[in-house]
Amino acid sequence: MESYHIRGGNKISGEYSVKGAKNAALPILAATILCGAECQLSNIPQITDVNSMKKILNELGCKTDTSEETVIVDSSELVADTISLKRMREMRSSVFLLGALLGRCGSAVISQPGGCNIGSRPIDLHLHALRMLGTEITEKDDVIICKASKLRGAVIEFSFPSVGATENAIMAAATAEGHTILKNCAMEPEICDLQNFLNSCGADIHGSGTKTIHINGNSALHGGNHRIIPDRIECGTYLVAAAATGGEIVVKNAESLHLKSILEKLIETGCTVGVKRDRIYLKACEKLTALDKLITGPYPEFPTDLQSPFLTMLTLAEGKSYVEETIFENRFAFANELKRMGADLLVEDNHAFVTGVKELQGCRVAATDLRGGASLAIAGLMAQGETFIEGIEHIERGYADFSQTLRSLGADIRKTND
Ligand code: UD1
């Protein structure tokens, strides 16, 4: 089994060019099915979740051709509408195939998706939106069978602004007959990216990035070219790694507008932050200051995906911090590993109370989810001595060349096979 072996104490410093956003690339790869033609996507991150999505597309009959960070998908010939249980379990984003397949051929058979162990993660909001658009859904054991003789536009109000449900509804409505209005939508930048991709293929969607999205269905989409937006979560992870280790970093190819809540919190901890065009500069301060309140929420609030790296950084900040998780109930699971490294942490339900300590000590820890896993690597960089991280397949689902990148920024990290 592969693991990371980290010797702590080095600063994370230097320059890094941020990759394309995982959470934009995955729904957009799925959405190429709607086009029935060749689509060229650039700035696709080379991560295992993208490989899993490409395998699903291949099993459905799409041809994919990858050259570094460019992927060409030709979806002109679909041969199946069913995603195997194995693929569904590999990653949660397999659920995006639902809206895409329904929009393309009016049927889809999936099972409950897998993904990170960060909470119960139901898909009721996805299914509700698809039903409103005219899909008949039968759930039997773990299998979900969806059929729509004709998708028709509808007015759909989400009870919670779910990112994935908003994206699935956009995909199904893009080729439906008539006009769809989606209300109380999630406003994440990755949803705007999906809209922009589909519009470049002939769709008529507007309003993404606001609470209300309007879609005029067009059953004749065509191929297109699209560049995926930069990954704000990956960018934030490396900024935190620098802040937590006393480093100085320039992240290139970033979109700082997408990182507003994150940069504000980094400044609050005492870091110096500067933005110039697509570059974000961060210089850590001598001793980080605790945060009175860090509360996650739907965009533009503080992203749940960066809660774990921030919580990790705060274990060495001066004073007491309070962190509240409002999106996923198990996001604090990794905090037990931080405690084993010497962090002073009290977790009660979705609240974490952190008292800064002088140092963390390296030990053997296990990653059980993507962002928590990356955070344990940051903890290893902050700690005295050696840290071994197991379960690194979780980290590599979402970070391209994670250990090489950290090493190029000064970390003493090796991937070992033990
Ligand atoms: C997406 C991101 C993930 C991020 C999350 C929140 C992708 C591929 N993943 O996940 O990295 O952490 O947004 O920003 O884009 N919910 C329901 N029923 C549903 C759907 C969601 O109750 O049908 C709940 C979830 O359990 C959770 C909340 O809504 O408590 C938010 O989930 P959602 O916004 O859907 O997250 P994902 O799309 O899964």
Short mmCIF file of C-alpha atoms and ligand atoms in Angstrom, two decimals:
data_model
loop_
_atom_site.label_atom_id
_atom_site.label_comp_id
_atom_site.label_asym_id
_atom_site.label_seq_id
_atom_site.Cartn_x
_atom_site.Cartn_y
_atom_site.Cartn_z
CA MET A 1 0.00 0.00 0.00
CA GLU A 2 1.31 3.43 -0.92
CA SER A 3 1.72 6.06 1.76
CA TYR A 4 3.37 9.44 2.23
CA HIS A 5 6.40 9.74 4.45
CA ILE A 6 6.90 13.33 5.61
CA ARG A 7 9.72 14.81 7.65
CA GLY A 8 8.28 18.01 9.12
CA GLY A 9 9.85 21.38 9.65
CA ASN A 10 10.45 22.67 6.12
CA LYS A 11 8.69 25.80 4.90
CA ILE A 12 6.40 25.61 1.87
CA SER A 13 7.77 28.34 -0.36
CA GLY A 14 8.15 29.11 -4.04
CA GLU A 15 5.88 29.31 -7.08
CA TYR A 16 3.08 27.02 -8.13
CA SER A 17 0.70 27.09 -11.07
CA VAL A 18 -2.78 26.02 -10.01
CA LYS A 19 -4.50 23.24 -12.00
CA GLY A 20 -7.99 23.14 -13.47
CA ALA A 21 -10.86 22.73 -11.02
CA LYS A 22 -11.80 19.14 -10.21
CA ASN A 23 -15.34 20.20 -9.32
CA ALA A 24 -15.79 21.90 -12.70
CA ALA A 25 -14.01 19.26 -14.79
CA LEU A 26 -16.13 16.32 -13.54
CA PRO A 27 -19.63 17.68 -14.32
CA ILE A 28 -18.37 19.15 -17.61
CA LEU A 29 -16.89 15.81 -18.68
CA ALA A 30 -20.28 14.24 -17.91
CA ALA A 31 -22.08 17.03 -19.79
CA THR A 32 -20.20 16.25 -23.03
CA ILE A 33 -22.69 13.36 -23.39
CA LEU A 34 -25.42 15.93 -24.08
CA CYS A 35 -23.59 17.16 -27.19
CA GLY A 36 -23.45 13.95 -29.24
CA ALA A 37 -20.34 15.33 -30.90
CA GLU A 38 -16.67 16.03 -30.26
CA CYS A 39 -15.79 18.38 -27.38
CA GLN A 40 -12.29 19.55 -26.51
CA LEU A 41 -11.66 20.37 -22.87
CA SER A 42 -8.40 21.92 -21.71
CA ASN A 43 -6.96 22.50 -18.23
CA ILE A 44 -8.35 19.16 -17.03
CA PRO A 45 -6.50 18.12 -13.86
CA GLN A 46 -4.68 14.76 -13.98
CA ILE A 47 -6.34 13.21 -10.95
CA THR A 48 -7.82 9.78 -10.35
CA ASP A 49 -11.43 11.09 -10.22
CA VAL A 50 -10.98 12.34 -13.80
CA ASN A 51 -9.66 8.91 -14.81
CA SER A 52 -12.72 7.29 -13.25
CA MET A 53 -15.03 9.67 -15.15
CA LYS A 54 -13.24 8.91 -18.42
CA LYS A 55 -13.68 5.16 -17.78
CA ILE A 56 -17.41 5.66 -17.26
CA LEU A 57 -17.65 7.69 -20.48
CA ASN A 58 -15.82 4.91 -22.33
CA GLU A 59 -18.15 2.26 -20.92
CA LEU A 60 -21.11 4.30 -22.17
CA GLY A 61 -19.62 4.34 -25.67
CA CYS A 62 -17.82 7.71 -25.75
CA LYS A 63 -14.33 7.89 -27.18
CA THR A 64 -11.82 9.84 -25.12
CA ASP A 65 -8.39 11.01 -26.17
CA THR A 66 -6.13 12.57 -23.54
CA SER A 67 -2.98 14.56 -24.11
CA GLU A 68 -1.59 15.98 -20.87
CA GLU A 69 -4.28 18.37 -19.60
CA THR A 70 -6.47 18.27 -22.71
CA VAL A 71 -9.23 15.71 -23.10
CA ILE A 72 -11.25 15.23 -26.28
CA VAL A 73 -14.56 13.44 -25.78
CA ASP A 74 -16.53 12.18 -28.74
CA SER A 75 -20.01 11.22 -27.55
CA SER A 76 -21.57 10.71 -30.98
CA GLU A 77 -22.26 7.02 -30.34
CA LEU A 78 -23.69 6.00 -26.99
CA VAL A 79 -24.04 2.27 -26.41
CA ALA A 80 -25.34 2.13 -22.83
CA ASP A 81 -27.36 4.05 -20.26
CA THR A 82 -26.24 2.08 -17.20
CA ILE A 83 -23.37 2.84 -14.84
CA SER A 84 -21.99 -0.20 -13.06
CA LEU A 85 -22.09 -0.43 -9.28
CA LYS A 86 -18.28 -0.54 -9.23
CA ARG A 87 -17.96 2.78 -11.06
CA MET A 88 -20.72 4.41 -9.01
CA ARG A 89 -18.86 3.44 -5.83
CA GLU A 90 -15.58 4.90 -7.11
CA MET A 91 -16.70 8.50 -6.84
CA ARG A 92 -19.68 10.62 -6.03
CA SER A 93 -19.43 12.61 -9.26
CA SER A 94 -20.74 9.59 -11.15
CA VAL A 95 -24.15 11.02 -10.16
CA PHE A 96 -23.69 13.73 -12.84
CA LEU A 97 -24.25 11.08 -15.48
CA LEU A 98 -27.89 11.02 -14.42
CA GLY A 99 -28.79 14.46 -15.79
CA ALA A 100 -26.52 14.03 -18.79
CA LEU A 101 -27.88 10.61 -19.84
CA LEU A 102 -31.49 11.64 -19.28
CA GLY A 103 -30.93 14.77 -21.36
CA ARG A 104 -29.33 12.77 -24.15
CA CYS A 105 -31.37 9.56 -24.34
CA GLY A 106 -34.19 9.75 -21.79
CA SER A 107 -32.97 6.93 -19.58
CA ALA A 108 -30.32 6.24 -16.97
CA VAL A 109 -29.68 3.45 -14.51
CA ILE A 110 -27.39 4.17 -11.58
CA SER A 111 -26.93 3.16 -7.96
CA GLN A 112 -26.29 5.27 -4.88
CA PRO A 113 -22.94 7.01 -5.51
CA GLY A 114 -19.86 6.52 -3.34
CA GLY A 115 -17.26 9.18 -2.59
CA CYS A 116 -15.65 10.70 0.50
CA ASN A 117 -16.77 9.65 3.98
CA ILE A 118 -17.78 13.15 4.98
CA GLY A 119 -21.46 12.63 5.66
CA SER A 120 -24.59 10.81 4.53
CA ARG A 121 -24.72 12.61 1.15
CA PRO A 122 -28.20 11.71 -0.09
CA ILE A 123 -29.29 12.51 -3.68
CA ASP A 124 -32.95 13.30 -2.99
CA LEU A 125 -32.60 16.88 -4.29
CA HIS A 126 -31.15 15.60 -7.58
CA LEU A 127 -34.01 13.12 -7.97
CA HIS A 128 -36.64 15.72 -7.05
CA ALA A 129 -35.42 18.08 -9.78
CA LEU A 130 -35.34 15.31 -12.37
CA ARG A 131 -38.88 14.20 -11.41
CA MET A 132 -40.09 17.79 -11.83
CA LEU A 133 -38.64 17.72 -15.36
CA GLY A 134 -40.72 14.63 -16.19
CA THR A 135 -38.55 11.69 -15.14
CA GLU A 136 -40.12 8.56 -13.69
CA ILE A 137 -37.85 7.17 -11.03
CA THR A 138 -37.95 3.68 -9.55
CA GLU A 139 -35.65 2.83 -6.67
CA LYS A 140 -35.09 -0.86 -6.01
CA ASP A 141 -32.53 -1.91 -3.42
CA ASP A 142 -29.48 0.14 -4.37
CA VAL A 143 -30.46 0.64 -8.03
CA ILE A 144 -32.12 3.80 -9.34
CA ILE A 145 -33.89 3.47 -12.68
CA CYS A 146 -34.78 6.75 -14.42
CA LYS A 147 -36.92 7.03 -17.53
CA ALA A 148 -38.30 10.07 -19.31
CA SER A 149 -40.22 9.75 -22.56
CA LYS A 150 -39.88 13.53 -22.83
CA LEU A 151 -38.19 15.98 -20.48
CA ARG A 152 -40.22 19.18 -20.14
CA GLY A 153 -39.19 22.52 -18.66
CA ALA A 154 -40.45 23.24 -15.13
CA VAL A 155 -40.12 25.63 -12.22
CA ILE A 156 -38.03 23.95 -9.52
CA GLU A 157 -37.15 25.36 -6.14
CA PHE A 158 -34.38 23.62 -4.19
CA SER A 159 -34.93 23.31 -0.44
CA PHE A 160 -31.13 23.63 -0.04
CA PRO A 161 -28.66 25.07 -2.58
CA SER A 162 -26.98 21.76 -3.48
CA VAL A 163 -24.11 22.13 -5.94
CA GLY A 164 -24.56 18.71 -7.54
CA ALA A 165 -28.37 18.91 -7.72
CA THR A 166 -28.15 22.34 -9.38
CA GLU A 167 -25.70 20.93 -11.94
CA ASN A 168 -27.75 17.80 -12.63
CA ALA A 169 -30.88 19.90 -13.12
CA ILE A 170 -29.05 22.24 -15.51
CA MET A 171 -27.87 19.28 -17.60
CA ALA A 172 -31.29 17.62 -17.81
CA ALA A 173 -33.04 20.93 -18.55
CA ALA A 174 -30.50 22.00 -21.20
CA THR A 175 -32.07 19.69 -23.79
CA ALA A 176 -35.63 19.57 -22.34
CA GLU A 177 -38.60 20.98 -24.19
CA GLY A 178 -39.45 24.51 -23.04
CA HIS A 179 -38.28 26.84 -20.31
CA THR A 180 -36.94 25.83 -16.88
CA ILE A 181 -36.49 28.10 -13.90
CA LEU A 182 -34.29 26.81 -11.07
CA LYS A 183 -34.69 28.68 -7.77
CA ASN A 184 -32.54 28.71 -4.62
CA CYS A 185 -29.63 27.36 -6.65
CA ALA A 186 -26.07 26.91 -5.44
CA MET A 187 -23.90 29.78 -6.72
CA GLU A 188 -20.46 28.10 -6.88
CA PRO A 189 -18.12 29.26 -9.71
CA GLU A 190 -18.01 25.67 -11.01
CA ILE A 191 -21.72 25.96 -11.88
CA CYS A 192 -20.94 29.06 -13.99
CA ASP A 193 -18.25 27.03 -15.73
CA LEU A 194 -20.76 24.29 -16.57
CA GLN A 195 -23.15 26.95 -17.92
CA ASN A 196 -20.39 28.49 -20.05
CA PHE A 197 -19.37 25.13 -21.46
CA LEU A 198 -22.95 24.15 -22.35
CA ASN A 199 -23.66 27.58 -23.87
CA SER A 200 -20.56 27.19 -26.05
CA CYS A 201 -22.25 24.00 -27.33
CA GLY A 202 -25.49 25.78 -28.23
CA ALA A 203 -27.38 25.69 -24.91
CA ASP A 204 -29.32 28.74 -23.68
CA ILE A 205 -28.66 29.01 -19.95
CA HIS A 206 -28.28 32.15 -17.90
CA GLY A 207 -28.21 33.19 -14.28
CA SER A 208 -25.56 30.78 -12.94
CA GLY A 209 -23.69 32.42 -10.09
CA THR A 210 -27.02 33.79 -8.80
CA LYS A 211 -29.84 32.04 -6.94
CA THR A 212 -32.06 31.79 -10.05
CA ILE A 213 -31.10 30.06 -13.27
CA HIS A 214 -33.13 30.19 -16.52
CA ILE A 215 -32.77 27.52 -19.15
CA ASN A 216 -34.36 27.48 -22.60
CA GLY A 217 -34.13 23.88 -23.72
CA ASN A 218 -32.42 23.07 -27.00
CA SER A 219 -32.42 19.44 -28.09
CA ALA A 220 -29.74 20.02 -30.74
CA LEU A 221 -26.51 20.79 -28.91
CA HIS A 222 -23.23 20.55 -30.79
CA GLY A 223 -19.57 20.07 -29.88
CA GLY A 224 -17.41 22.79 -28.41
CA ASN A 225 -14.06 23.83 -26.92
CA HIS A 226 -13.75 24.89 -23.33
CA ARG A 227 -11.03 25.71 -20.79
CA ILE A 228 -11.76 24.64 -17.20
CA ILE A 229 -11.50 27.35 -14.53
CA PRO A 230 -8.66 27.24 -11.96
CA ASP A 231 -9.21 25.10 -8.86
CA ARG A 232 -9.94 27.46 -5.96
CA ILE A 233 -9.75 24.61 -3.43
CA GLU A 234 -6.39 23.34 -4.65
CA CYS A 235 -5.12 26.94 -4.65
CA GLY A 236 -6.40 27.46 -1.09
CA THR A 237 -4.78 24.21 0.07
CA TYR A 238 -1.29 25.30 -1.05
CA LEU A 239 -1.80 28.81 0.39
CA VAL A 240 -2.66 27.23 3.74
CA ALA A 241 0.35 24.89 3.50
CA ALA A 242 2.58 27.95 3.11
CA ALA A 243 0.80 29.88 5.88
CA ALA A 244 0.98 26.93 8.29
CA THR A 245 4.71 26.32 7.76
CA GLY A 246 5.93 29.94 7.87
CA GLY A 247 6.50 30.01 4.10
CA GLU A 248 6.14 32.47 1.24
CA ILE A 249 4.35 31.40 -1.93
CA VAL A 250 3.13 32.75 -5.27
CA VAL A 251 0.25 30.79 -6.78
CA LYS A 252 -0.07 31.48 -10.51
CA ASN A 253 -3.05 30.93 -12.82
CA ALA A 254 -5.42 31.58 -9.90
CA GLU A 255 -8.81 33.33 -9.90
CA SER A 256 -8.68 35.42 -6.75
CA LEU A 257 -12.34 36.50 -7.06
CA HIS A 258 -13.30 32.90 -6.29
CA LEU A 259 -11.12 32.92 -3.15
CA LYS A 260 -12.43 36.06 -1.44
CA SER A 261 -13.65 34.41 1.80
CA ILE A 262 -10.47 32.33 1.97
CA LEU A 263 -8.03 35.22 1.50
CA GLU A 264 -9.93 37.26 4.10
CA LYS A 265 -9.46 34.50 6.67
CA LEU A 266 -5.77 34.08 5.81
CA ILE A 267 -5.29 37.82 6.37
CA GLU A 268 -7.14 37.50 9.71
CA THR A 269 -4.55 34.94 10.85
CA GLY A 270 -1.85 37.56 10.24
CA CYS A 271 -0.56 36.47 6.81
CA THR A 272 0.35 39.07 4.19
CA VAL A 273 -1.68 38.48 1.04
CA GLY A 274 -1.39 40.25 -2.29
CA VAL A 275 -3.18 39.78 -5.62
CA LYS A 276 -1.88 40.83 -9.01
CA ARG A 277 -3.74 39.67 -12.11
CA ASP A 278 -3.83 35.85 -11.92
CA ARG A 279 -1.25 35.60 -9.13
CA ILE A 280 -1.81 35.31 -5.41
CA TYR A 281 1.09 36.06 -3.10
CA LEU A 282 1.16 34.93 0.53
CA LYS A 283 3.78 35.47 3.19
CA ALA A 284 3.21 33.79 6.53
CA CYS A 285 3.63 35.75 9.75
CA GLU A 286 5.95 34.79 12.60
CA LYS A 287 3.07 33.34 14.68
CA LEU A 288 -0.42 32.81 13.30
CA THR A 289 -3.35 34.34 15.18
CA ALA A 290 -6.35 32.19 16.13
CA LEU A 291 -9.67 32.78 14.34
CA ASP A 292 -12.65 33.80 16.52
CA LYS A 293 -15.03 32.21 14.06
CA LEU A 294 -14.68 30.15 10.92
CA ILE A 295 -18.08 29.01 9.68
CA THR A 296 -18.55 27.09 6.45
CA GLY A 297 -21.47 27.75 4.12
CA PRO A 298 -22.60 27.65 0.50
CA TYR A 299 -20.63 29.93 -1.86
CA PRO A 300 -19.76 32.81 -1.45
CA GLU A 301 -19.41 31.79 2.21
CA PHE A 302 -16.35 29.91 3.43
CA PRO A 303 -16.02 26.57 1.54
CA THR A 304 -16.42 23.35 3.50
CA ASP A 305 -13.59 21.81 1.43
CA LEU A 306 -11.08 24.19 3.01
CA GLN A 307 -12.36 23.79 6.55
CA SER A 308 -10.01 20.84 7.20
CA PRO A 309 -6.80 22.59 6.03
CA PHE A 310 -7.74 25.69 8.06
CA LEU A 311 -8.56 23.66 11.18
CA THR A 312 -5.14 22.01 10.81
CA MET A 313 -3.35 25.34 10.47
CA LEU A 314 -5.16 26.71 13.55
CA THR A 315 -3.74 23.95 15.78
CA LEU A 316 -0.52 26.01 15.98
CA ALA A 317 -2.13 29.48 15.99
CA GLU A 318 -1.85 31.64 19.06
CA GLY A 319 -5.06 31.57 21.12
CA LYS A 320 -8.41 29.84 20.78
CA SER A 321 -10.24 29.28 17.49
CA TYR A 322 -13.82 28.26 16.84
CA VAL A 323 -14.75 26.35 13.68
CA GLU A 324 -18.30 25.45 12.66
CA GLU A 325 -19.14 23.02 9.84
CA THR A 326 -22.61 23.54 8.37
CA ILE A 327 -22.48 21.42 5.19
CA PHE A 328 -21.18 17.88 5.86
CA GLU A 329 -21.64 16.24 9.27
CA ASN A 330 -18.47 14.08 9.17
CA ARG A 331 -15.97 16.68 8.02
CA PHE A 332 -14.31 16.66 11.46
CA ALA A 333 -13.54 12.91 11.29
CA PHE A 334 -9.87 13.59 10.45
CA ALA A 335 -9.53 15.76 13.59
CA ASN A 336 -8.99 12.61 15.69
CA GLU A 337 -5.75 12.07 13.77
CA LEU A 338 -4.73 15.68 14.49
CA LYS A 339 -5.29 14.99 18.20
CA ARG A 340 -2.95 12.00 17.96
CA MET A 341 -0.35 14.43 16.62
CA GLY A 342 -0.74 16.60 19.71
CA ALA A 343 -3.42 19.10 18.67
CA ASP A 344 -5.61 20.53 21.42
CA LEU A 345 -9.03 20.08 19.88
CA LEU A 346 -12.54 19.54 21.19
CA VAL A 347 -15.16 18.50 18.65
CA GLU A 348 -18.84 18.62 19.64
CA ASP A 349 -21.26 17.79 16.83
CA ASN A 350 -20.50 20.31 14.09
CA HIS A 351 -18.41 22.63 16.31
CA ALA A 352 -14.66 22.45 16.88
CA PHE A 353 -12.83 24.36 19.60
CA VAL A 354 -9.10 24.63 18.99
CA THR A 355 -6.45 25.88 21.38
CA GLY A 356 -3.13 26.57 19.71
CA VAL A 357 -0.25 24.39 20.93
CA LYS A 358 3.52 24.96 20.61
CA GLU A 359 4.13 22.02 18.31
CA LEU A 360 2.67 18.91 16.70
CA GLN A 361 4.50 15.58 16.69
CA GLY A 362 4.64 13.34 13.66
CA CYS A 363 3.11 9.87 13.87
CA ARG A 364 1.33 7.30 11.69
CA VAL A 365 -2.08 8.56 10.59
CA ALA A 366 -4.74 7.46 8.12
CA ALA A 367 -6.59 9.58 5.57
CA THR A 368 -10.26 8.70 5.11
CA ASP A 369 -11.34 11.55 2.83
CA LEU A 370 -9.82 13.85 0.22
CA ARG A 371 -9.58 17.20 2.04
CA GLY A 372 -8.99 15.68 5.47
CA GLY A 373 -6.17 13.62 3.91
CA ALA A 374 -4.49 16.66 2.36
CA SER A 375 -4.82 18.36 5.75
CA LEU A 376 -2.99 15.51 7.46
CA ALA A 377 -0.15 16.06 5.00
CA ILE A 378 -0.11 19.75 5.99
CA ALA A 379 -0.06 18.66 9.65
CA GLY A 380 2.91 16.42 8.83
CA LEU A 381 4.74 19.41 7.31
CA MET A 382 4.00 21.47 10.43
CA ALA A 383 5.01 18.71 12.87
CA GLN A 384 8.30 17.79 14.49
CA GLY A 385 9.67 14.46 13.30
CA GLU A 386 8.20 11.96 10.87
CA THR A 387 4.63 11.44 9.75
CA PHE A 388 3.36 8.47 7.74
CA ILE A 389 0.04 8.91 5.98
CA GLU A 390 -1.95 5.91 4.85
CA GLY A 391 -4.99 6.04 2.60
CA ILE A 392 -3.36 8.47 0.17
CA GLU A 393 -5.61 7.26 -2.66
CA HIS A 394 -8.19 9.62 -1.14
CA ILE A 395 -5.81 12.57 -1.58
CA GLU A 396 -4.87 11.65 -5.14
CA ARG A 397 -8.52 11.60 -6.17
CA GLY A 398 -8.41 15.38 -6.14
CA TYR A 399 -4.82 16.69 -6.13
CA ALA A 400 -2.60 16.20 -9.18
CA ASP A 401 1.02 15.30 -8.37
CA PHE A 402 0.43 16.13 -4.70
CA SER A 403 3.71 14.90 -3.22
CA GLN A 404 5.84 16.15 -6.18
CA THR A 405 4.21 19.59 -5.91
CA LEU A 406 4.90 19.84 -2.19
CA ARG A 407 8.47 18.64 -2.75
CA SER A 408 8.99 21.31 -5.44
CA LEU A 409 7.85 23.82 -2.82
CA GLY A 410 10.43 22.65 -0.28
CA ALA A 411 8.70 19.82 1.58
CA ASP A 412 10.52 16.69 2.64
CA ILE A 413 7.87 14.25 1.44
CA ARG A 414 8.23 10.89 -0.26
CA LYS A 415 5.73 8.42 -1.57
CA THR A 416 6.60 4.97 -0.25
CA ASN A 417 5.28 1.52 -0.86
CA ASP A 418 5.12 -0.27 2.47
C1 UD1 B 1 -19.99 19.55 -4.10
C2 UD1 B 1 -18.48 19.42 -4.27
C3 UD1 B 1 -17.82 19.19 -2.93
C4 UD1 B 1 -18.21 20.29 -1.95
C5 UD1 B 1 -19.73 20.45 -1.89
C6 UD1 B 1 -20.17 21.64 -1.06
C7 UD1 B 1 -18.32 18.49 -6.50
C8 UD1 B 1 -17.92 17.35 -7.36
N1 UD1 B 1 -18.22 18.31 -5.16
O1 UD1 B 1 -20.45 18.31 -3.56
O2 UD1 B 1 -16.42 19.19 -3.11
O3 UD1 B 1 -17.73 19.98 -0.68
O4 UD1 B 1 -20.26 20.63 -3.21
O5 UD1 B 1 -19.61 22.80 -1.53
O6 UD1 B 1 -18.66 19.55 -6.99
N2 UD1 B 1 -27.74 17.24 0.03
C9 UD1 B 1 -28.94 16.62 0.29
N3 UD1 B 1 -29.59 16.03 -0.77
C10 UD1 B 1 -29.10 16.06 -2.03
C11 UD1 B 1 -27.86 16.71 -2.27
C12 UD1 B 1 -27.20 17.29 -1.21
O7 UD1 B 1 -29.41 16.58 1.42
O8 UD1 B 1 -29.73 15.53 -2.94
C13 UD1 B 1 -27.01 17.87 1.16
C14 UD1 B 1 -25.66 17.18 1.42
O9 UD1 B 1 -25.79 16.04 2.22
C15 UD1 B 1 -24.88 18.28 2.09
C16 UD1 B 1 -25.41 19.53 1.38
O10 UD1 B 1 -26.66 19.18 0.81
O11 UD1 B 1 -25.21 18.35 3.44
C17 UD1 B 1 -24.47 20.08 0.30
O12 UD1 B 1 -24.23 19.11 -0.66
P1 UD1 B 1 -23.96 19.47 -2.19
O13 UD1 B 1 -23.90 20.95 -2.35
O14 UD1 B 1 -24.92 18.70 -3.01
O15 UD1 B 1 -22.51 18.87 -2.39
P2 UD1 B 1 -22.01 17.99 -3.57
O16 UD1 B 1 -22.59 18.46 -4.86
O17 UD1 B 1 -22.12 16.56 -3.21
#
